[in-house]
Coordinates of C-alpha atoms in Angstrom, one line a residue:
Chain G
X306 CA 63.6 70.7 149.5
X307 CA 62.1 68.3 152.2
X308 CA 62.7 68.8 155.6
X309 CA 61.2 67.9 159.2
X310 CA 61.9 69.4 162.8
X311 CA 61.7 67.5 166.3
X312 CA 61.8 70.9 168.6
X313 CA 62.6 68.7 171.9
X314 CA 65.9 66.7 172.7
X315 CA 64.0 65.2 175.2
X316 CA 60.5 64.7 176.5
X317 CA 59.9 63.5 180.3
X318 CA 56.5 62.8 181.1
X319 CA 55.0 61.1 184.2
X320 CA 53.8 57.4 183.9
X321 CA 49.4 57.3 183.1
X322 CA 49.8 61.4 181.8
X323 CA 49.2 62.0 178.4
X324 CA 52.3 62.7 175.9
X325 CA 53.6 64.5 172.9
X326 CA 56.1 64.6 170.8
X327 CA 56.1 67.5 168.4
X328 CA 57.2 67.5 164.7
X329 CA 57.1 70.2 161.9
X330 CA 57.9 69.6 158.7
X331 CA 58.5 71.1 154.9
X332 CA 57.9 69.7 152.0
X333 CA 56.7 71.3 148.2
X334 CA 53.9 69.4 147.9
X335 CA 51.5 66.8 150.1
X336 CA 53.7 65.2 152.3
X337 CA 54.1 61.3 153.3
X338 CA 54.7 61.2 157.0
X339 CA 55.9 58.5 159.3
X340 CA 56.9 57.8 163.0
X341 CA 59.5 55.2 164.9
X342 CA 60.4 54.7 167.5
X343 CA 64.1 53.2 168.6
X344 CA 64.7 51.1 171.5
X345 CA 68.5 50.6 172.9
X346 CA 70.5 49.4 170.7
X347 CA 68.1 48.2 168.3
X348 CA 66.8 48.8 164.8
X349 CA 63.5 51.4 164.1
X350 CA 60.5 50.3 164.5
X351 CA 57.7 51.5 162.6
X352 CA 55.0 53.0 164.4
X353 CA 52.0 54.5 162.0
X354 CA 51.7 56.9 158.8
X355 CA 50.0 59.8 157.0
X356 CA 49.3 59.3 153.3
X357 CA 45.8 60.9 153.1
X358 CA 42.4 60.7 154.2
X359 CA 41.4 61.3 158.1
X360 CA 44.2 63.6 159.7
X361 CA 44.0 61.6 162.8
X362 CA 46.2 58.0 162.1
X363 CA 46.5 55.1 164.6
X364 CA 49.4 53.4 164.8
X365 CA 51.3 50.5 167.0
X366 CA 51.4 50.5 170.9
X367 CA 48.6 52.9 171.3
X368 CA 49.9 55.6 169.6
X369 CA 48.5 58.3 167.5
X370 CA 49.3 61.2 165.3
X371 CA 47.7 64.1 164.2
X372 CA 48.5 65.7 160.7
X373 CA 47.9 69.4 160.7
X374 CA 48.4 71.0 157.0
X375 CA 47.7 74.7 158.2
X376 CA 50.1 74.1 160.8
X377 CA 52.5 71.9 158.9
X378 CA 53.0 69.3 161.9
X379 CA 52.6 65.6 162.6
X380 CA 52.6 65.3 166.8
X381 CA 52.9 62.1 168.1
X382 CA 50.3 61.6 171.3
X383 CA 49.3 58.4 173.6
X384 CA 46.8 59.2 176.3
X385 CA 48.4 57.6 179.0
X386 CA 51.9 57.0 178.8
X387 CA 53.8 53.7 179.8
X388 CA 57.5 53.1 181.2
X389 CA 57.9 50.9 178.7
X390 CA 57.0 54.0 175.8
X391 CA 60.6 55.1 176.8
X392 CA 62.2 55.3 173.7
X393 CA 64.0 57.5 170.8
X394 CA 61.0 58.5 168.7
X395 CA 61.7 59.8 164.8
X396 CA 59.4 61.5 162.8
X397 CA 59.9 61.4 159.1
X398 CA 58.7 62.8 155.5
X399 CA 59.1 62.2 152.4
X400 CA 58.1 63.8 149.0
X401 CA 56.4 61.1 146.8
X402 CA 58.7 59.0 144.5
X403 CA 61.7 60.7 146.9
X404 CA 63.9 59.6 150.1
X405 CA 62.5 59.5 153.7
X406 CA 64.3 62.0 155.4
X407 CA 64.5 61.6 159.4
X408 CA 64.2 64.1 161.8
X409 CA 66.7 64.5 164.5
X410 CA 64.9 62.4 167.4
X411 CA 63.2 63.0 170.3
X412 CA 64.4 61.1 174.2
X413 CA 60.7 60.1 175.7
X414 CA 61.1 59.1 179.2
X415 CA 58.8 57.7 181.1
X416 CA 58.7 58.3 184.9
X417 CA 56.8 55.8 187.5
Chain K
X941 CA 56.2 37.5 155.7
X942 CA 59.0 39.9 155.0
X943 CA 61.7 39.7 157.4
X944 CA 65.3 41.5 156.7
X945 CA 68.5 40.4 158.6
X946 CA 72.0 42.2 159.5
X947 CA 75.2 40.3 160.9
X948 CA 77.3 40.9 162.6
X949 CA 75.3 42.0 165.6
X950 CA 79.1 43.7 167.1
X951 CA 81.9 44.3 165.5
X952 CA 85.4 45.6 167.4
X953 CA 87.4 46.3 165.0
X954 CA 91.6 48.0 164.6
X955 CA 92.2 50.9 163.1
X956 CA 93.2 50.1 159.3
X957 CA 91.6 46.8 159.2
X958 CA 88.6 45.9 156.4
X959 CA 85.1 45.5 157.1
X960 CA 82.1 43.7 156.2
X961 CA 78.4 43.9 156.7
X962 CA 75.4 42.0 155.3
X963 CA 72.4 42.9 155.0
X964 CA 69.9 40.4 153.6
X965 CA 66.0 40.8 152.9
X966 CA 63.2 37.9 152.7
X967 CA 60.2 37.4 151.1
X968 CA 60.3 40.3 148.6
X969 CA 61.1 40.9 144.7
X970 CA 63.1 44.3 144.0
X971 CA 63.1 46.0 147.3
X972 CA 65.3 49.2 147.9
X973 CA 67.9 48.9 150.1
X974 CA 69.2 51.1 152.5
X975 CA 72.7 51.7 154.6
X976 CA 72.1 54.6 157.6
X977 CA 74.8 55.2 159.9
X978 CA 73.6 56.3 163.1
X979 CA 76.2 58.3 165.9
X980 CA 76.0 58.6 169.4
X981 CA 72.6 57.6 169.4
X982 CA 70.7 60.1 167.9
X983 CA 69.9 61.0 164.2
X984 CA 70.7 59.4 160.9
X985 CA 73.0 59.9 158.2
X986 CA 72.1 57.9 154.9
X987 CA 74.9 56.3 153.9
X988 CA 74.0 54.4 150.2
X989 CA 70.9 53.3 148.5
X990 CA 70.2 51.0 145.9
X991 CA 67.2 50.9 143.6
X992 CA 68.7 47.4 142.5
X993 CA 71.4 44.9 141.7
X994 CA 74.7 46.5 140.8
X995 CA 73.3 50.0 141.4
X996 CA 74.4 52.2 144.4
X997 CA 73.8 55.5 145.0
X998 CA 76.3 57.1 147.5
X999 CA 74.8 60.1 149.5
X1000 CA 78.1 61.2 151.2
X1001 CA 81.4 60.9 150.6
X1002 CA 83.2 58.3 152.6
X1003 CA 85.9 55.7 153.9
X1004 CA 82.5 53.4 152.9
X1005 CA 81.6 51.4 149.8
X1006 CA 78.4 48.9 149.5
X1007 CA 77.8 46.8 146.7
X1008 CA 74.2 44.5 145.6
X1009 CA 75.5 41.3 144.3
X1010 CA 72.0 40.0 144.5
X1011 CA 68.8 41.0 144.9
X1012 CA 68.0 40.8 148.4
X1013 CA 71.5 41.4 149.5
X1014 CA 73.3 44.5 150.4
X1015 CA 76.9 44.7 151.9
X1016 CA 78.6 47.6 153.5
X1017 CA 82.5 47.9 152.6
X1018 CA 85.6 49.6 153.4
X1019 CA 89.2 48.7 153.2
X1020 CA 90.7 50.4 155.8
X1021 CA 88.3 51.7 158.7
X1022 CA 89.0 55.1 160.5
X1023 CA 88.5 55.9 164.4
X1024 CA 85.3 58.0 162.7
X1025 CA 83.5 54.8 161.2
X1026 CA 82.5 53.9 164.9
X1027 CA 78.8 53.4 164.7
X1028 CA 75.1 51.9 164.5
X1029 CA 74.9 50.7 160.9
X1030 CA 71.5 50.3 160.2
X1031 CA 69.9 48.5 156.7
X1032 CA 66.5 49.3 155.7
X1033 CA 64.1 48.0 153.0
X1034 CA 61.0 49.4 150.9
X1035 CA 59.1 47.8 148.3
X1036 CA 60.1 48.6 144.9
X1037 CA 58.3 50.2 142.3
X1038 CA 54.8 50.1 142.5
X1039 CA 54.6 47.7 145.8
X1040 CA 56.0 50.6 147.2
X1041 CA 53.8 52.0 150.4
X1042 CA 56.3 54.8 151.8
X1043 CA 57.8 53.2 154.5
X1044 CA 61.0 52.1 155.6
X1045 CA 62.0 48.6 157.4
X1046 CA 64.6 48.7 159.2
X1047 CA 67.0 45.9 160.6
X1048 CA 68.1 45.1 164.2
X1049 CA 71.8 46.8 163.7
X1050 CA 75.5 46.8 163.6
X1051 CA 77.6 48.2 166.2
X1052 CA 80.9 49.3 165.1
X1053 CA 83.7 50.5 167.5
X1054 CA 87.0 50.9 165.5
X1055 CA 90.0 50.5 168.1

């Protein structure tokens, strides 16, 4: 069975810093694997995905994510992190021709 | 472009009363449809799926129903709402079939606070 892990309930990272925002998932064989993010109150947006080729994928909004098979994670990273980044972030996997299953989301704020 | 739409935006609703919500999808043939409920603002429970017209799935048993009349158009249901239905209903789309590229779209949101 598919599952994914977001460690943090909340990430709080100073405003031009670089951020992360861990994710580990599970899955029986090669994994799709997506990111959005959620403003207040409104729909997810997506943000970038891992199907294959180059482990490192850019996305929306400067944002990037590393796929890590030995280490069975997906990080979400930005060098230099904006107010405006603050946001619920989701990571997400699926098994191919299955459901996306969500992970349980991860606060980023962003302090000036 | 495709572009999906949910209404309404808010909904306050009494306890025992029935409820309604669209969810319609442009400029795509044979999407899958999605109904999430999200609580308290953090993770997400799918609710119903549909792979096309007339066919739900239900992933959990609940005071909910959702029907695909058409195509493009996806409705969540209930006859008689509980304190517990208080939500974020959220409808999402994918390509169907071979158009599909693993993603999810997602609409803007119902807000749901049963009184």
């Amino acid at each position: 069975a598919q599952s994914v892990a977001q460690p943090e309930d909340q990430v709080n990272v100073a405003e031009g810093n670089p951020l992360t925002v861990k994710c580990t998932y599970s899955v029986s064989g090669n994994p799709y694997l997506f990111w959005y993010v959620q403003y207040p109150n409104r729909g997810l947006q997506f943000l970038l995905k891992y199907i294959t080729g180059d482990n490192l994928v850019k996305g929306s909004y400067g944002f990037e994510a590393e796929f890590n098979k030995s280490q069975t994670s997906f990080h979400l990273k930005k060098p230099s992190a904006l107010v405006s980044d603050s946001a619920l972030y989701f990571c997400a996997v699926r098994d191919p021709g299955d459901k996306l299953i969500f992970g349980t989301g991860t606060r980023l704020q962003v302090f000036p | 472009s495709q572009t999906i739409h949910q209404w309404p935006a808010t909904l306050v609703q009494p306890v025992g009363s029935p409820l309604s919500l669209e969810c319609t999808v442009e400029g795509t043939s044979n999407p899958n449809l999605y109904w999430y409920r999200q609580a308290a603002g953090r993770g997400l429970q799918l609710l119903f799926y549909s792979v096309g017209i007339g066919q739900i799935s239900s992933e959990v048993p609940q005071n909910l129903s959702a029907s695909r009349p058409q195509d493009r158009q996806f409705i969540l249901s209930s006859k008689k709402l509980l304190l517990s239905d208080s939500g974020f209903y959220l409808c999402a789309w994918e390509g169907g079939g071979l158009v599909n590229t693993g993603e999810l779209f997602f609409g803007e949101g119902s807000r749901l606070t049963v009184l």
